[in-house]
Amino acid sequence: SLSSVGRAPQWSACRRARSAFGLPPGALNYLTALGVARLRRELDDAQRAASADTGRITELEHILSSATVVEVPTKSTRSVAFGTAVTVRDSAGELQTYRVVGVNELHLYENAVSWISPLGRALLAAELDSKVALQEGAPGRVVRIENAFPVAA
């Protein structure tokens, strides 16, 4: 578990080949405790299935054995943290909510973004009411951080 709630260390920005799990070489496999629980259930279900997918079972075993669980804040914070949902407002007033999670949790949540993606890194560096330039969507899209809150499930 990380010493600072929700904070993930910086990794080198140089371009390197990614692992089969989407992580750059040497990057830790950060996951929320809820993500680990969901992946364990997925593994249990896969192992009990009549036609077990051995490739997926092996992949899930590797993901879980390499996981570094990050403690997620339990109360609203003034900044965006790993595992929290963050709502942003664009210049047209449109609201969008993202959930910043680990690479291996992306399929578990709607509107999930990886902490190592450009969008995830931009959000993790943000404080409430600050403006952030996002690289996804229209070039130069600037949004205001409206809310950051823990997600129970």
PDB file of C-alpha atoms in Angstrom:
ATOM      1  CA  SER A   1       0.000   0.000   0.000  1.00  0.00           C
ATOM      2  CA  LEU A   2       1.256   3.489  -0.748  1.00  0.00           C
ATOM      3  CA  SER A   3       2.178   5.798   2.098  1.00  0.00           C
ATOM      4  CA  SER A   4       0.059   8.636   0.674  1.00  0.00           C
ATOM      5  CA  VAL A   5      -3.560   7.794   0.076  1.00  0.00           C
ATOM      6  CA  GLY A   6      -4.311   7.614  -3.626  1.00  0.00           C
ATOM      7  CA  ARG A   7      -0.937   8.868  -4.854  1.00  0.00           C
ATOM      8  CA  ALA A   8       1.009   6.903  -7.427  1.00  0.00           C
ATOM      9  CA  PRO A   9       4.690   7.541  -8.105  1.00  0.00           C
ATOM     10  CA  GLN A  10       5.796   9.065 -11.371  1.00  0.00           C
ATOM     11  CA  TRP A  11       7.342   6.800 -13.984  1.00  0.00           C
ATOM     12  CA  SER A  12       9.651   7.623 -16.821  1.00  0.00           C
ATOM     13  CA  ALA A  13       7.857   9.261 -19.734  1.00  0.00           C
ATOM     14  CA  CYS A  14      10.119   7.671 -22.365  1.00  0.00           C
ATOM     15  CA  ARG A  15       8.439   5.378 -24.886  1.00  0.00           C
ATOM     16  CA  ARG A  16       8.973   1.726 -24.008  1.00  0.00           C
ATOM     17  CA  ALA A  17       7.219  -1.453 -25.014  1.00  0.00           C
ATOM     18  CA  ARG A  18       4.224  -2.208 -22.807  1.00  0.00           C
ATOM     19  CA  SER A  19       3.580  -5.552 -21.182  1.00  0.00           C
ATOM     20  CA  ALA A  20       0.629  -7.711 -22.187  1.00  0.00           C
ATOM     21  CA  PHE A  21      -1.220  -6.054 -19.301  1.00  0.00           C
ATOM     22  CA  GLY A  22      -0.749  -2.504 -20.630  1.00  0.00           C
ATOM     23  CA  LEU A  23       1.909  -1.431 -18.139  1.00  0.00           C
ATOM     24  CA  PRO A  24       5.272  -0.017 -19.156  1.00  0.00           C
ATOM     25  CA  PRO A  25       8.220  -2.171 -18.046  1.00  0.00           C
ATOM     26  CA  GLY A  26       8.974  -1.597 -14.383  1.00  0.00           C
ATOM     27  CA  ALA A  27       5.634   0.089 -13.593  1.00  0.00           C
ATOM     28  CA  LEU A  28       3.746  -1.259 -10.616  1.00  0.00           C
ATOM     29  CA  ASN A  29       0.353  -2.861 -11.146  1.00  0.00           C
ATOM     30  CA  TYR A  30      -1.757  -0.498  -9.011  1.00  0.00           C
ATOM     31  CA  LEU A  31      -5.297  -1.678  -8.259  1.00  0.00           C
ATOM     32  CA  THR A  32      -8.040  -0.634  -5.865  1.00  0.00           C
ATOM     33  CA  ALA A  33      -9.114  -3.157  -3.220  1.00  0.00           C
ATOM     34  CA  LEU A  34     -12.520  -3.301  -4.901  1.00  0.00           C
ATOM     35  CA  GLY A  35     -10.862  -4.031  -8.247  1.00  0.00           C
ATOM     36  CA  VAL A  36      -8.851  -6.862  -6.670  1.00  0.00           C
ATOM     37  CA  ALA A  37     -12.046  -8.328  -5.166  1.00  0.00           C
ATOM     38  CA  ARG A  38     -13.814  -8.189  -8.535  1.00  0.00           C
ATOM     39  CA  LEU A  39     -10.863  -9.777 -10.331  1.00  0.00           C
ATOM     40  CA  ARG A  40     -10.715 -12.556  -7.704  1.00  0.00           C
ATOM     41  CA  ARG A  41     -14.436 -13.253  -8.292  1.00  0.00           C
ATOM     42  CA  GLU A  42     -13.773 -13.325 -12.034  1.00  0.00           C
ATOM     43  CA  LEU A  43     -10.922 -15.788 -11.458  1.00  0.00           C
ATOM     44  CA  ASP A  44     -13.071 -17.999  -9.201  1.00  0.00           C
ATOM     45  CA  ASP A  45     -15.862 -18.016 -11.801  1.00  0.00           C
ATOM     46  CA  ALA A  46     -13.401 -18.841 -14.594  1.00  0.00           C
ATOM     47  CA  GLN A  47     -11.903 -21.719 -12.588  1.00  0.00           C
ATOM     48  CA  ARG A  48     -15.371 -23.192 -11.891  1.00  0.00           C
ATOM     49  CA  ALA A  49     -16.591 -22.874 -15.478  1.00  0.00           C
ATOM     50  CA  ALA A  50     -17.189 -26.131 -17.340  1.00  0.00           C
ATOM     51  CA  SER A  51     -15.125 -24.899 -20.280  1.00  0.00           C
ATOM     52  CA  ALA A  52     -12.367 -23.094 -18.376  1.00  0.00           C
ATOM     53  CA  ASP A  53     -10.419 -20.478 -20.347  1.00  0.00           C
ATOM     54  CA  THR A  54      -6.903 -21.373 -19.207  1.00  0.00           C
ATOM     55  CA  GLY A  55      -5.406 -18.321 -20.898  1.00  0.00           C
ATOM     56  CA  ARG A  56      -7.695 -15.944 -18.964  1.00  0.00           C
ATOM     57  CA  ILE A  57      -7.127 -17.884 -15.725  1.00  0.00           C
ATOM     58  CA  THR A  58      -3.356 -17.535 -16.148  1.00  0.00           C
ATOM     59  CA  GLU A  59      -3.739 -13.834 -16.966  1.00  0.00           C
ATOM     60  CA  LEU A  60      -5.916 -13.187 -13.893  1.00  0.00           C
ATOM     61  CA  GLU A  61      -3.512 -15.118 -11.655  1.00  0.00           C
ATOM     62  CA  HIS A  62      -0.620 -12.990 -12.940  1.00  0.00           C
ATOM     63  CA  ILE A  63      -2.569  -9.729 -12.507  1.00  0.00           C
ATOM     64  CA  LEU A  64      -3.541 -10.601  -8.935  1.00  0.00           C
ATOM     65  CA  SER A  65      -0.081 -11.855  -7.947  1.00  0.00           C
ATOM     66  CA  SER A  66       1.524  -8.632  -9.211  1.00  0.00           C
ATOM     67  CA  ALA A  67      -1.075  -6.255  -7.731  1.00  0.00           C
ATOM     68  CA  THR A  68      -0.128  -3.328  -5.507  1.00  0.00           C
ATOM     69  CA  VAL A  69      -3.311  -2.319  -3.701  1.00  0.00           C
ATOM     70  CA  VAL A  70      -3.696   1.442  -3.313  1.00  0.00           C
ATOM     71  CA  GLU A  71      -5.744   2.724  -0.407  1.00  0.00           C
ATOM     72  CA  VAL A  72      -8.611   4.817  -1.777  1.00  0.00           C
ATOM     73  CA  PRO A  73      -9.830   7.862   0.162  1.00  0.00           C
ATOM     74  CA  THR A  74     -13.062   7.201   2.051  1.00  0.00           C
ATOM     75  CA  LYS A  75     -14.156  10.849   2.206  1.00  0.00           C
ATOM     76  CA  SER A  76     -14.397  13.589  -0.400  1.00  0.00           C
ATOM     77  CA  THR A  77     -11.101  15.341  -0.998  1.00  0.00           C
ATOM     78  CA  ARG A  78      -9.930  18.643  -2.465  1.00  0.00           C
ATOM     79  CA  SER A  79      -7.862  16.795  -5.050  1.00  0.00           C
ATOM     80  CA  VAL A  80      -8.288  13.878  -7.415  1.00  0.00           C
ATOM     81  CA  ALA A  81      -6.855  10.611  -6.062  1.00  0.00           C
ATOM     82  CA  PHE A  82      -6.416   7.096  -7.392  1.00  0.00           C
ATOM     83  CA  GLY A  83      -9.701   5.194  -7.199  1.00  0.00           C
ATOM     84  CA  THR A  84     -11.913   8.264  -6.972  1.00  0.00           C
ATOM     85  CA  ALA A  85     -14.533   9.444  -9.411  1.00  0.00           C
ATOM     86  CA  VAL A  86     -13.983  12.941 -10.753  1.00  0.00           C
ATOM     87  CA  THR A  87     -16.545  15.129 -12.476  1.00  0.00           C
ATOM     88  CA  VAL A  88     -15.353  17.758 -14.936  1.00  0.00           C
ATOM     89  CA  ARG A  89     -17.221  20.573 -16.717  1.00  0.00           C
ATOM     90  CA  ASP A  90     -16.152  21.727 -20.168  1.00  0.00           C
ATOM     91  CA  SER A  91     -16.535  25.209 -21.660  1.00  0.00           C
ATOM     92  CA  ALA A  92     -19.971  24.278 -23.069  1.00  0.00           C
ATOM     93  CA  GLY A  93     -21.170  23.350 -19.568  1.00  0.00           C
ATOM     94  CA  GLU A  94     -21.195  19.605 -20.295  1.00  0.00           C
ATOM     95  CA  LEU A  95     -20.431  17.361 -17.318  1.00  0.00           C
ATOM     96  CA  GLN A  96     -18.423  14.139 -17.591  1.00  0.00           C
ATOM     97  CA  THR A  97     -17.435  11.794 -14.771  1.00  0.00           C
ATOM     98  CA  TYR A  98     -14.355   9.566 -14.910  1.00  0.00           C
ATOM     99  CA  ARG A  99     -13.008   6.988 -12.458  1.00  0.00           C
ATOM    100  CA  VAL A 100      -9.216   6.838 -12.149  1.00  0.00           C
ATOM    101  CA  VAL A 101      -8.137   3.217 -11.656  1.00  0.00           C
ATOM    102  CA  GLY A 102      -5.453   0.691 -12.510  1.00  0.00           C
ATOM    103  CA  VAL A 103      -4.818  -0.612 -16.015  1.00  0.00           C
ATOM    104  CA  ASN A 104      -6.289  -4.009 -15.158  1.00  0.00           C
ATOM    105  CA  GLU A 105      -9.525  -2.483 -13.783  1.00  0.00           C
ATOM    106  CA  LEU A 106     -10.603  -0.586 -16.887  1.00  0.00           C
ATOM    107  CA  HIS A 107     -13.113  -3.236 -17.968  1.00  0.00           C
ATOM    108  CA  LEU A 108     -14.741  -3.253 -14.515  1.00  0.00           C
ATOM    109  CA  TYR A 109     -16.149   0.284 -14.475  1.00  0.00           C
ATOM    110  CA  GLU A 110     -17.997   2.600 -16.820  1.00  0.00           C
ATOM    111  CA  ASN A 111     -15.960   5.710 -17.785  1.00  0.00           C
ATOM    112  CA  ALA A 112     -12.811   4.286 -16.208  1.00  0.00           C
ATOM    113  CA  VAL A 113      -9.447   5.812 -17.121  1.00  0.00           C
ATOM    114  CA  SER A 114      -6.053   4.374 -16.304  1.00  0.00           C
ATOM    115  CA  TRP A 115      -3.810   6.296 -13.926  1.00  0.00           C
ATOM    116  CA  ILE A 116      -0.983   6.055 -16.482  1.00  0.00           C
ATOM    117  CA  SER A 117      -2.974   7.374 -19.440  1.00  0.00           C
ATOM    118  CA  PRO A 118      -2.530  11.042 -20.405  1.00  0.00           C
ATOM    119  CA  LEU A 119      -6.091  11.731 -19.227  1.00  0.00           C
ATOM    120  CA  GLY A 120      -5.573   9.881 -15.942  1.00  0.00           C
ATOM    121  CA  ARG A 121      -2.276  11.665 -15.247  1.00  0.00           C
ATOM    122  CA  ALA A 122      -3.866  15.064 -15.959  1.00  0.00           C
ATOM    123  CA  LEU A 123      -6.761  14.320 -13.615  1.00  0.00           C
ATOM    124  CA  LEU A 124      -4.548  12.960 -10.811  1.00  0.00           C
ATOM    125  CA  ALA A 125      -2.577  16.196 -10.787  1.00  0.00           C
ATOM    126  CA  ALA A 126      -5.722  18.315 -10.321  1.00  0.00           C
ATOM    127  CA  GLU A 127      -7.344  20.090  -7.397  1.00  0.00           C
ATOM    128  CA  LEU A 128     -11.045  20.944  -7.103  1.00  0.00           C
ATOM    129  CA  ASP A 129     -12.044  24.095  -9.008  1.00  0.00           C
ATOM    130  CA  SER A 130      -8.825  24.008 -11.048  1.00  0.00           C
ATOM    131  CA  LYS A 131      -8.708  23.962 -14.834  1.00  0.00           C
ATOM    132  CA  VAL A 132      -7.023  21.077 -16.607  1.00  0.00           C
ATOM    133  CA  ALA A 133      -6.076  20.661 -20.277  1.00  0.00           C
ATOM    134  CA  LEU A 134      -7.127  17.226 -21.494  1.00  0.00           C
ATOM    135  CA  GLN A 135      -5.422  15.473 -24.388  1.00  0.00           C
ATOM    136  CA  GLU A 136      -8.452  13.322 -25.238  1.00  0.00           C
ATOM    137  CA  GLY A 137     -11.278  14.719 -27.341  1.00  0.00           C
ATOM    138  CA  ALA A 138     -10.907  18.091 -29.079  1.00  0.00           C
ATOM    139  CA  PRO A 139      -7.360  19.512 -29.120  1.00  0.00           C
ATOM    140  CA  GLY A 140      -6.773  22.009 -26.346  1.00  0.00           C
ATOM    141  CA  ARG A 141      -9.929  20.987 -24.457  1.00  0.00           C
ATOM    142  CA  VAL A 142      -9.874  22.599 -21.026  1.00  0.00           C
ATOM    143  CA  VAL A 143     -12.160  21.411 -18.251  1.00  0.00           C
ATOM    144  CA  ARG A 144     -12.847  22.537 -14.694  1.00  0.00           C
ATOM    145  CA  ILE A 145     -12.648  19.975 -11.885  1.00  0.00           C
ATOM    146  CA  GLU A 146     -16.108  20.065 -10.285  1.00  0.00           C
ATOM    147  CA  ASN A 147     -15.984  17.203  -7.808  1.00  0.00           C
ATOM    148  CA  ALA A 148     -13.812  14.317  -6.645  1.00  0.00           C
ATOM    149  CA  PHE A 149     -15.372  11.642  -4.502  1.00  0.00           C
ATOM    150  CA  PRO A 150     -14.726   8.112  -3.295  1.00  0.00           C
ATOM    151  CA  VAL A 151     -16.700   5.348  -4.941  1.00  0.00           C
ATOM    152  CA  ALA A 152     -18.094   2.625  -2.680  1.00  0.00           C
ATOM    153  CA  ALA A 153     -18.871   0.077  -5.372  1.00  0.00           C
TER     154      ALA A 153
END
